Short mmCIF file of C-alpha atoms and ligand atoms in Angstrom, two decimals:
data_model
loop_
_atom_site.label_atom_id
_atom_site.label_comp_id
_atom_site.label_asym_id
_atom_site.label_seq_id
_atom_site.Cartn_x
_atom_site.Cartn_y
_atom_site.Cartn_z
CA MET A 876 123.93 137.62 124.22
CA LYS A 877 125.78 139.55 127.68
CA VAL A 878 124.00 139.40 130.82
CA THR A 879 125.21 141.13 133.84
CA ALA A 880 124.15 140.95 137.43
CA VAL A 881 124.06 144.61 138.96
CA LEU A 882 123.60 143.48 142.94
CA LEU A 883 122.69 146.73 145.43
CA ALA A 884 124.50 146.31 148.65
CA ALA A 885 125.17 150.13 149.48
CA GLY A 886 122.48 150.32 152.16
CA HIS A 887 123.12 150.84 155.72
CA GLY A 888 121.18 147.83 157.18
CA THR A 889 120.12 149.99 160.26
CA ARG A 890 117.81 147.47 161.51
CA MET A 891 120.19 144.73 161.43
CA LYS A 892 121.88 146.65 164.39
CA SER A 893 125.43 145.71 163.92
CA ASP A 894 128.67 147.09 163.40
CA LEU A 895 129.28 144.30 160.30
CA PRO A 896 127.91 145.23 157.22
CA LYS A 897 124.44 143.77 156.44
CA VAL A 898 125.27 141.78 153.48
CA LEU A 899 127.81 140.16 155.33
CA HIS A 900 126.04 138.61 157.76
CA PRO A 901 126.80 134.94 157.55
CA LEU A 902 123.84 132.18 156.51
CA CYS A 903 125.18 128.17 156.32
CA GLY A 904 128.58 129.62 156.45
CA LYS A 905 129.17 131.99 153.50
CA PRO A 906 127.98 135.80 153.65
CA MET A 907 124.28 137.06 152.48
CA LEU A 908 126.03 138.38 149.38
CA TRP A 909 127.44 135.22 148.27
CA HIS A 910 124.73 133.59 148.15
CA VAL A 911 122.92 135.69 146.11
CA MET A 912 125.75 135.97 143.98
CA GLU A 913 125.97 131.92 143.62
CA ALA A 914 122.40 132.23 142.51
CA LEU A 915 123.02 134.62 139.76
CA LYS A 916 125.62 132.72 138.13
CA PRO A 917 123.39 130.48 135.97
CA ALA A 918 121.39 133.17 134.99
CA THR A 919 124.53 135.52 133.98
CA THR A 920 127.31 135.67 131.61
CA GLU A 921 129.62 138.21 133.17
CA LYS A 922 131.24 139.44 135.76
CA PRO A 923 128.79 141.01 138.47
CA VAL A 924 128.73 144.13 139.69
CA VAL A 925 128.28 145.29 143.25
CA VAL A 926 127.28 148.63 144.47
CA VAL A 927 128.78 149.30 148.02
CA GLY A 928 128.60 151.99 150.19
CA HIS A 929 127.81 151.54 153.66
CA GLY A 930 130.84 149.54 154.90
CA ALA A 931 132.10 149.78 151.55
CA GLU A 932 136.13 148.73 152.29
CA GLU A 933 134.73 145.55 154.25
CA VAL A 934 132.75 144.52 151.61
CA ILE A 935 135.03 144.99 148.56
CA LYS A 936 137.74 143.09 150.56
CA ASP A 937 135.24 140.19 151.16
CA LEU A 938 134.24 140.05 147.60
CA GLY A 939 137.94 139.97 146.07
CA GLU A 940 138.18 139.37 142.58
CA SER A 941 134.40 137.68 142.25
CA ALA A 942 132.83 141.06 141.53
CA ASP A 943 133.43 144.74 140.45
CA CYS A 944 132.21 147.04 142.75
CA VAL A 945 131.06 150.37 141.98
CA LEU A 946 130.97 153.49 145.02
CA GLN A 947 127.40 154.96 145.63
CA GLU A 948 128.35 158.23 147.90
CA PRO A 949 125.89 159.20 149.05
CA GLN A 950 123.16 156.36 148.98
CA LEU A 951 120.15 158.18 147.40
CA GLY A 952 117.94 155.30 146.93
CA THR A 953 117.69 151.71 144.94
CA GLY A 954 117.15 153.65 141.31
CA HIS A 955 120.20 156.02 142.07
CA ALA A 956 122.21 152.61 143.47
CA ALA A 957 121.67 150.96 140.15
CA LEU A 958 122.50 154.14 137.86
CA GLN A 959 126.02 153.54 139.44
CA ALA A 960 126.77 151.09 137.19
CA GLU A 961 126.16 152.54 134.18
CA SER A 962 129.78 153.58 133.86
CA LEU A 963 130.86 150.33 133.46
CA LEU A 964 128.09 148.95 131.91
CA ARG A 965 126.87 150.69 129.20
CA GLY A 966 127.70 149.54 125.72
CA ASN A 967 129.01 146.50 127.13
CA THR A 968 126.20 144.21 128.24
CA ASP A 969 122.99 143.51 126.24
CA TYR A 970 120.74 142.79 129.74
CA VAL A 971 121.00 143.83 133.20
CA ILE A 972 119.43 142.15 136.05
CA VAL A 973 119.02 144.14 139.16
CA THR A 974 118.90 142.77 142.30
CA TYR A 975 119.13 143.77 146.06
CA SER A 976 121.98 142.05 148.23
CA ASP A 977 119.01 141.32 150.99
CA MET A 978 117.29 138.41 149.52
CA PRO A 979 119.57 135.41 149.62
CA LEU A 980 117.22 132.18 149.17
CA LEU A 981 116.16 133.34 145.56
CA ARG A 982 117.38 130.20 143.34
CA GLY A 983 119.49 130.04 139.90
CA GLU A 984 116.44 128.74 138.45
CA THR A 985 114.33 131.57 139.41
CA PHE A 986 117.02 134.11 137.83
CA LYS A 987 117.06 131.94 134.80
CA GLN A 988 112.99 132.13 134.39
CA LEU A 989 113.41 135.51 135.07
CA VAL A 990 115.92 136.04 132.22
CA GLU A 991 114.40 133.92 129.63
CA THR A 992 111.00 135.79 130.26
CA GLN A 993 112.94 138.93 129.24
CA TYR A 994 114.11 137.53 126.30
CA LEU A 995 110.52 136.93 124.84
CA ASN A 996 109.61 140.23 126.17
CA PRO A 997 109.72 143.06 123.29
CA GLY A 998 109.02 145.63 126.07
CA PRO A 999 112.56 146.48 128.38
CA LEU A 1000 111.64 144.59 131.44
CA SER A 1001 110.32 141.82 133.59
CA LEU A 1002 110.38 141.47 137.06
CA LEU A 1003 109.88 138.99 139.83
CA THR A 1004 106.35 139.14 142.21
CA VAL A 1005 105.10 136.45 144.81
CA VAL A 1006 101.76 136.31 145.99
CA ALA A 1007 101.45 136.13 149.76
CA ASP A 1008 99.50 136.98 152.91
CA ASP A 1009 101.91 138.41 155.08
CA PRO A 1010 103.52 141.82 152.73
CA ARG A 1011 106.52 141.94 155.04
CA GLY A 1012 106.52 145.90 154.19
CA PHE A 1013 107.18 144.69 150.35
CA GLY A 1014 106.13 147.00 147.65
CA ARG A 1015 102.57 145.92 145.86
CA ILE A 1016 102.27 144.88 142.10
CA VAL A 1017 99.25 146.99 141.03
CA ARG A 1018 97.72 145.39 137.81
CA LYS A 1019 95.64 147.23 135.17
CA ALA A 1020 91.81 145.65 134.42
CA ASP A 1021 93.70 143.77 131.73
CA GLY A 1022 96.16 142.06 134.04
CA THR A 1023 99.30 143.78 132.86
CA VAL A 1024 101.38 145.22 135.36
CA GLU A 1025 100.82 148.88 136.28
CA ALA A 1026 103.04 149.96 138.91
CA ILE A 1027 105.08 149.06 142.14
CA VAL A 1028 103.53 151.43 145.05
CA GLU A 1029 106.04 151.14 148.31
CA GLU A 1030 104.09 150.06 151.55
CA TYR A 1031 104.20 153.69 153.12
CA VAL A 1032 102.81 155.66 150.23
CA ALA A 1033 100.16 152.78 149.48
CA THR A 1034 96.37 153.24 149.40
CA PRO A 1035 94.56 151.51 152.09
CA GLU A 1036 92.79 149.44 148.46
CA GLN A 1037 96.47 149.28 147.33
CA ARG A 1038 97.98 147.62 150.82
CA GLU A 1039 95.41 144.77 150.85
CA ILE A 1040 97.17 143.78 147.45
CA LYS A 1041 98.66 140.26 147.99
CA GLU A 1042 101.10 140.43 144.69
CA LEU A 1043 104.37 141.93 145.92
CA ASN A 1044 107.58 142.98 144.33
CA VAL A 1045 110.55 140.60 145.33
CA GLY A 1046 113.26 142.75 144.22
CA ALA A 1047 114.64 141.36 141.01
CA TYR A 1048 114.45 142.72 137.63
CA CYS A 1049 115.87 141.83 134.21
CA PHE A 1050 116.24 144.75 132.11
CA LYS A 1051 116.93 145.25 128.59
CA ALA A 1052 120.47 147.67 129.24
CA ASP A 1053 120.01 150.53 126.90
CA TRP A 1054 116.80 151.20 128.01
CA LEU A 1055 117.58 150.87 132.07
CA TRP A 1056 120.30 153.66 131.92
CA ASP A 1057 117.95 156.38 130.07
CA ALA A 1058 114.88 155.01 132.41
CA LEU A 1059 117.32 155.25 135.70
CA HIS A 1060 117.91 159.06 134.63
CA ARG A 1061 114.41 159.89 133.90
CA ILE A 1062 113.34 158.97 137.42
CA GLU A 1063 112.43 161.81 139.87
CA ARG A 1064 113.01 161.86 143.56
CA ASN A 1065 110.59 160.38 145.73
CA PRO A 1066 108.90 163.71 147.27
CA LYS A 1067 108.47 162.26 150.74
CA LYS A 1068 111.79 160.40 151.01
CA GLY A 1069 113.93 162.21 148.80
CA GLU A 1070 115.34 159.00 147.27
CA TYR A 1071 115.36 157.88 143.60
CA TYR A 1072 113.28 154.47 143.61
CA LEU A 1073 114.33 152.13 140.94
CA THR A 1074 110.62 150.43 141.44
CA ASP A 1075 109.64 153.90 139.30
CA VAL A 1076 111.02 152.75 136.22
CA VAL A 1077 107.80 150.45 136.31
CA GLU A 1078 105.65 153.25 135.56
CA LEU A 1079 108.00 155.24 133.08
CA ALA A 1080 107.70 151.77 130.73
CA VAL A 1081 103.77 151.67 131.13
CA ARG A 1082 103.47 155.24 130.08
CA ASP A 1083 105.45 154.47 126.74
CA ASP A 1084 103.05 151.59 126.18
CA LEU A 1085 105.82 149.31 126.74
CA PRO A 1086 104.99 145.74 128.03
CA VAL A 1087 106.05 144.89 131.41
CA GLN A 1088 106.40 141.31 132.04
CA ALA A 1089 106.00 139.63 135.94
CA VAL A 1090 107.10 136.07 136.96
CA VAL A 1091 104.89 135.14 139.69
CA LEU A 1092 106.92 132.46 142.17
CA ASP A 1093 104.64 130.49 144.32
CA ASP A 1094 107.45 129.79 146.97
CA PHE A 1095 107.35 132.41 149.37
CA MET A 1096 110.45 130.87 151.62
CA GLU A 1097 112.46 132.13 148.22
CA THR A 1098 111.36 135.60 148.80
CA ILE A 1099 112.35 135.89 152.57
CA GLY A 1100 114.22 139.13 152.46
CA ILE A 1101 116.25 139.82 155.55
CA ASN A 1102 116.26 143.47 157.58
CA THR A 1103 116.43 142.25 161.15
CA ARG A 1104 118.33 139.66 162.55
CA VAL A 1105 114.91 138.11 163.22
CA HIS A 1106 114.61 137.60 159.65
CA LEU A 1107 118.37 136.25 159.36
CA SER A 1108 117.53 133.45 161.57
CA GLU A 1109 114.24 132.74 159.69
CA ALA A 1110 116.28 132.75 156.32
CA GLU A 1111 119.08 130.43 157.65
CA ALA A 1112 116.53 128.25 158.96
CA ALA A 1113 115.11 127.71 155.71
CA LEU A 1114 118.35 127.84 154.16
CA ARG A 1115 119.49 124.69 156.34
CA MET A 1116 115.98 122.59 155.33
CA ARG A 1117 116.85 122.99 151.81
CA ILE A 1118 120.85 121.71 152.02
CA ASN A 1119 119.71 119.01 154.57
CA ARG A 1120 116.54 118.09 151.80
CA GLU A 1121 119.20 118.06 148.87
CA HIS A 1122 121.67 115.74 150.98
CA MET A 1123 119.08 113.19 152.15
CA LEU A 1124 117.36 113.08 148.69
CA ASN A 1125 120.95 112.28 147.81
CA GLY A 1126 121.72 109.63 150.01
CA VAL A 1127 122.83 110.95 153.73
CA SER A 1128 120.47 109.35 156.77
CA MET A 1129 119.59 112.30 159.43
CA MET A 1130 117.86 111.49 162.52
CA ASP A 1131 116.58 115.19 163.08
CA PRO A 1132 117.26 117.54 160.26
CA ASP A 1133 116.31 119.98 162.37
CA SER A 1134 119.16 119.90 164.57
CA THR A 1135 121.49 119.23 161.99
CA TYR A 1136 123.78 122.24 160.99
CA ILE A 1137 125.56 122.01 157.17
CA ASP A 1138 127.26 124.69 155.57
CA VAL A 1139 126.77 125.57 152.10
CA GLY A 1140 129.08 123.86 149.96
CA ILE A 1141 130.21 120.59 152.34
CA LYS A 1142 130.13 116.88 150.10
CA ILE A 1143 128.92 113.97 152.14
CA GLY A 1144 128.70 110.61 150.61
CA MET A 1145 125.96 108.09 150.18
CA ASP A 1146 124.90 106.12 153.42
CA THR A 1147 126.75 108.13 155.52
CA THR A 1148 124.18 109.01 159.05
CA LEU A 1149 124.40 112.31 160.49
CA MET A 1150 123.03 111.94 164.19
CA PRO A 1151 121.49 115.14 166.28
CA ASN A 1152 123.25 118.09 166.81
CA THR A 1153 126.16 117.60 164.19
CA TYR A 1154 127.55 120.50 162.72
CA LEU A 1155 129.98 120.62 159.76
CA HIS A 1156 131.61 123.70 158.59
CA GLY A 1157 133.46 125.45 156.32
CA ASN A 1158 135.67 123.56 153.95
CA THR A 1159 135.06 119.88 155.04
CA MET A 1160 134.36 116.63 153.07
CA ILE A 1161 132.64 113.83 154.56
CA GLY A 1162 132.79 110.18 152.49
CA GLU A 1163 130.57 107.03 152.40
CA ARG A 1164 129.48 104.80 154.88
CA ASN A 1165 130.23 107.47 158.33
CA VAL A 1166 127.96 107.53 161.21
CA ILE A 1167 129.15 111.24 162.68
CA GLY A 1168 127.20 112.32 166.03
CA PRO A 1169 125.44 113.02 168.32
CA ASN A 1170 126.82 116.19 169.03
CA THR A 1171 129.91 116.43 166.90
CA ILE A 1172 131.25 119.46 165.32
CA ILE A 1173 133.39 119.08 162.15
CA ARG A 1174 135.20 122.28 160.84
CA ASN A 1175 137.31 122.38 157.63
CA SER A 1176 138.20 118.72 157.65
CA SER A 1177 138.27 115.87 155.45
CA ILE A 1178 136.80 112.57 156.56
CA GLY A 1179 137.02 108.87 154.46
CA ASN A 1180 134.77 106.25 154.57
CA ASP A 1181 133.31 103.89 157.22
CA CYS A 1182 134.16 106.24 159.93
CA LYS A 1183 132.85 106.13 163.49
CA ILE A 1184 132.81 109.67 165.16
CA LEU A 1185 130.87 110.30 168.23
CA ALA A 1186 130.63 113.94 170.25
CA SER A 1187 134.12 115.23 169.38
CA VAL A 1188 135.32 118.31 168.01
CA LEU A 1189 137.51 118.27 164.60
CA GLU A 1190 139.44 121.39 163.14
CA GLY A 1191 141.45 121.00 160.18
CA ALA A 1192 141.99 117.22 160.36
CA LEU A 1193 142.25 114.42 158.19
CA LEU A 1194 140.79 110.99 159.02
CA GLU A 1195 141.21 108.03 156.47
CA ASP A 1196 138.92 105.30 156.47
CA ASP A 1197 137.50 103.24 159.09
CA VAL A 1198 138.72 105.42 162.08
CA ASP A 1199 136.82 104.94 165.58
CA MET A 1200 136.81 108.39 167.65
CA GLY A 1201 135.21 109.94 170.68
CA PRO A 1202 133.37 110.20 172.71
CA PHE A 1203 135.07 113.42 173.71
CA ALA A 1204 138.02 113.75 171.17
CA ARG A 1205 139.31 116.43 169.99
CA LEU A 1206 141.23 116.62 166.82
CA ARG A 1207 142.84 120.29 166.13
CA LYS A 1208 144.82 121.42 163.05
CA GLY A 1209 147.27 119.11 161.22
CA ALA A 1210 145.79 115.97 163.04
CA HIS A 1211 146.27 113.46 160.39
CA LEU A 1212 144.64 110.06 161.43
CA LYS A 1213 145.32 106.89 158.94
CA SER A 1214 142.75 104.20 158.59
CA HIS A 1215 142.13 102.16 161.03
CA VAL A 1216 142.95 104.23 164.16
CA HIS A 1217 140.91 104.06 167.22
CA MET A 1218 140.66 107.16 169.32
CA GLY A 1219 138.68 107.13 172.91
CA ASN A 1220 137.97 109.65 175.25
CA PHE A 1221 139.33 112.27 176.24
CA GLY A 1222 142.23 112.35 173.85
CA GLU A 1223 143.73 115.43 171.82
CA VAL A 1224 145.78 115.44 168.83
CA LYS A 1225 147.52 118.28 167.13
CA ASP A 1226 149.70 118.46 163.96
CA SER A 1227 150.39 114.69 164.45
CA ILE A 1228 149.96 111.68 162.21
CA LEU A 1229 148.96 108.65 163.75
CA HIS A 1230 149.84 106.10 161.30
CA GLU A 1231 147.42 102.92 160.79
CA GLY A 1232 145.94 101.22 163.41
CA VAL A 1233 147.05 103.31 166.28
CA LYS A 1234 145.14 102.95 169.49
CA MET A 1235 144.88 105.88 171.70
CA GLY A 1236 142.28 104.64 174.12
CA HIS A 1237 142.03 107.54 176.71
CA PHE A 1238 143.43 110.64 178.25
CA SER A 1239 146.20 111.73 176.14
CA TYR A 1240 147.64 114.56 174.11
CA ILE A 1241 149.68 113.89 171.04
CA GLY A 1242 151.06 117.24 169.36
CA ASN A 1243 154.01 117.41 166.86
CA ALA A 1244 154.59 113.81 166.85
CA ASN A 1245 154.32 110.90 163.93
CA VAL A 1246 153.50 107.92 165.52
CA GLY A 1247 154.21 104.46 163.58
CA ALA A 1248 151.56 102.02 162.89
CA ARG A 1249 149.73 99.95 165.31
CA THR A 1250 151.29 101.55 167.95
CA ASN A 1251 149.52 101.87 171.39
CA ILE A 1252 149.74 104.99 173.65
CA GLY A 1253 148.31 104.10 177.01
CA ALA A 1254 146.19 106.20 179.23
CA GLY A 1255 147.56 109.53 180.11
CA THR A 1256 150.16 109.34 177.80
CA ILE A 1257 151.67 113.07 177.15
CA THR A 1258 153.46 114.59 174.39
CA ALA A 1259 155.64 117.50 176.28
CA ASN A 1260 156.01 119.10 172.69
CA TYR A 1261 156.28 122.76 173.94
CA ASP A 1262 159.69 124.00 176.06
CA GLY A 1263 157.87 127.69 176.38
CA GLU A 1264 159.65 128.93 173.36
CA LYS A 1265 158.73 126.44 170.32
CA LYS A 1266 157.28 123.13 169.30
CA ASN A 1267 159.67 120.03 169.56
CA PRO A 1268 158.63 116.64 167.72
CA THR A 1269 158.05 112.87 169.00
CA GLU A 1270 159.06 110.42 166.84
CA ILE A 1271 157.38 106.88 167.68
CA GLY A 1272 158.00 103.76 165.71
CA GLU A 1273 155.93 101.19 164.49
CA ASP A 1274 154.24 98.19 166.97
CA ALA A 1275 155.91 100.61 170.30
CA PHE A 1276 153.74 100.15 173.34
CA ILE A 1277 153.83 103.49 175.24
CA GLY A 1278 152.64 102.51 179.24
CA SER A 1279 150.16 104.73 181.24
CA ASP A 1280 150.80 107.63 182.34
CA THR A 1281 154.37 108.32 180.32
CA MET A 1282 155.47 111.53 179.60
CA LEU A 1283 157.56 112.02 176.40
CA VAL A 1284 159.79 115.27 176.49
CA ALA A 1285 159.97 116.34 173.15
CA PRO A 1286 162.66 116.31 170.81
CA LEU A 1287 162.66 112.56 171.32
CA LYS A 1288 162.64 109.53 169.33
CA LEU A 1289 161.32 105.97 169.97
CA GLY A 1290 162.08 103.23 167.60
CA ALA A 1291 160.12 100.42 166.52
CA GLY A 1292 159.04 98.26 169.34
CA ALA A 1293 160.39 100.62 172.00
CA ARG A 1294 158.29 99.81 175.50
CA THR A 1295 157.57 102.74 177.99
CA GLY A 1296 156.82 101.34 181.75
CA ALA A 1297 153.97 103.01 183.61
CA GLY A 1298 154.41 106.45 184.88
CA ALA A 1299 157.76 106.64 182.33
CA ILE A 1300 159.31 110.17 181.84
CA VAL A 1301 161.30 109.50 178.92
CA THR A 1302 163.90 112.33 178.40
CA LYS A 1303 166.12 110.67 175.59
CA ASN A 1304 165.81 108.45 172.85
CA VAL A 1305 164.97 105.07 173.09
CA PRO A 1306 166.31 102.62 170.78
CA GLU A 1307 164.27 99.53 169.23
CA ASP A 1308 162.65 96.88 171.16
CA THR A 1309 163.86 98.33 174.53
CA LEU A 1310 162.10 98.76 177.43
CA VAL A 1311 162.62 102.23 179.33
CA VAL A 1312 161.27 102.77 182.74
CA GLY A 1313 161.00 105.22 185.96
CA MET A 1314 162.86 108.91 186.41
CA PRO A 1315 161.33 110.48 189.17
CA ALA A 1316 161.45 114.20 189.25
CA ARG A 1317 164.32 115.97 191.19
CA ALA A 1318 165.85 119.48 191.03
CA ILE A 1319 168.12 120.07 188.16
CA ARG A 1320 169.24 123.87 187.78
CA LYS A 1321 167.88 126.96 188.65
CA VAL A 1322 165.72 128.34 185.74
CA GLU A 1323 164.63 132.10 184.83
CA ARG A 1324 161.16 133.03 185.86
CA LYS A 1325 159.13 135.17 182.87
CA SER A 1326 157.09 137.31 184.10
CA LYS A 1327 153.86 138.05 182.30
CA LYS A 1328 153.58 141.70 182.96
C1 UD1 B 1344 112.70 147.23 148.48
C2 UD1 B 1344 111.89 147.81 147.20
C3 UD1 B 1344 110.67 147.34 147.46
C4 UD1 B 1344 110.12 145.51 147.46
C5 UD1 B 1344 111.89 144.97 148.58
C6 UD1 B 1344 112.08 143.40 148.32
C7 UD1 B 1344 112.77 149.63 146.45
C8 UD1 B 1344 111.77 151.57 146.51
N1 UD1 B 1344 111.84 148.83 147.51
O1 UD1 B 1344 112.56 147.59 149.39
O2 UD1 B 1344 109.67 147.27 146.42
O3 UD1 B 1344 109.41 144.82 148.05
O4 UD1 B 1344 113.03 146.08 148.25
O5 UD1 B 1344 113.02 143.52 149.38
O6 UD1 B 1344 113.54 149.23 145.40
N2 UD1 B 1344 120.19 149.79 148.50
C9 UD1 B 1344 121.57 150.70 147.82
N3 UD1 B 1344 121.29 152.17 147.80
C10 UD1 B 1344 120.81 152.90 148.23
C11 UD1 B 1344 119.16 152.17 148.98
C12 UD1 B 1344 119.44 150.53 149.11
O7 UD1 B 1344 122.55 149.76 147.43
O8 UD1 B 1344 120.52 154.11 148.17
C13 UD1 B 1344 120.43 148.35 148.50
C14 UD1 B 1344 120.42 147.76 150.38
O9 UD1 B 1344 121.52 147.74 150.38
C15 UD1 B 1344 119.37 147.10 149.62
C16 UD1 B 1344 118.58 146.82 148.57
O10 UD1 B 1344 119.26 147.86 148.14
O11 UD1 B 1344 120.64 145.85 149.61
C17 UD1 B 1344 117.37 147.30 148.84
O12 UD1 B 1344 117.03 148.21 149.98
P1 UD1 B 1344 116.26 148.39 151.03
O13 UD1 B 1344 116.23 149.81 151.62
O14 UD1 B 1344 116.16 146.82 151.74
O15 UD1 B 1344 114.42 148.51 150.46
P2 UD1 B 1344 113.06 147.84 150.98
O16 UD1 B 1344 112.76 148.53 152.04
O17 UD1 B 1344 113.44 146.38 151.34
CA1 CA B 1345 115.06 144.92 151.82
#
């Protein structure tokens, strides 16, 4: 049985007041559209089809190979949008799920339930509904006296009595494919708005005496649709809580889940504790028994086990086990801290490896360096790695001792066991087990001035 999803994403999203297409606005690190596609995966067997229109280029680029796209131009309503998938899908799928791309909280389980309901339905379609006090502009589900679904009435054409109906159209449908294409050709332009409404196919089925099934959701949260940035923030808060709950149920402690911000898809090991104001973003992996935060931002980084990261910012970094850092440490792209490294306050590391047991307690910048095991980096040590044109490397051997306020002018090599005195300005390689000191600044030559203009 082939089941294919058709996602409608051609609308303008005018109410977002944005240059970015609505479906590309992110929630917990991924675009709205991505969330809907993920939820559809367990319920479908084929590659999804996305109907694009406004901002088509950007949406297609973002989707890459993950979906087939069809263009809806001009945008004449949701029924017209669904019809654009016919050329790709007619004869190629048994069932079609049509859903809107602005409903990112719908779960995989829910779509599965919808498809399973339709498998058992002798009629041509099943749809999702929800019972809620706040109608949020959704279409109302009109039922016959015998309880079966009769029609979906959009809010602005609903009679006052229909407006009181608490059962709402969520915007996800599963159709028998062949029936759908014919029905979409039969729907007529809505006289008031001049659009073809997908919701009108319900009446077509009812008119032909074909049963329409409804799956009634009880979790209103799942049906939050996004039309404005207020909705976007509500949906993100709900999604964040869903993500945090799952981590907690898997053994992660959070002192205050309301102020813990974790992107979708991040793995966190058991017995790790996240303190308030912790942000975990992008492609990040966290091991077991770590204590992270408060006030920590980690992006695209990998953390081993048993680390302590206090009030620090990490981006593109790799930490092995039992690393202790912060407060106020910063790791940038390519920082690799091996096990038992200690990094204290106001240090910055970029494109460098700090081998096992390196200590870098205070106020240092280490860039493009390879620092041997157990070496001590004194307060105020700087790798002067940039000569105005390129980045130059610094190599420091094992068990070295870099005195406070040392300037390491790269390219430079310090052998194992080397020592530098406080305030040393090191411009030449230092052999193993050798102490160097001094070198006050003095004029050596004229330089060419580079104008910024
Ligand atoms: C729609 C439903 C309504 C339902 C609500 C739930 C219709 C007529 N109404 O209303 O019953 O309660 O969703 O969220 O279907 N789109 C296109 N091409 C178009 C028009 C829209 O691709 O020509 C896309 C939009 O990008 C959006 C989706 O279809 O992702 C829904 O459109 P929208 O205008 O948001 O419909 P609602 O007014 O919310
Ligand atoms: Ca909508």
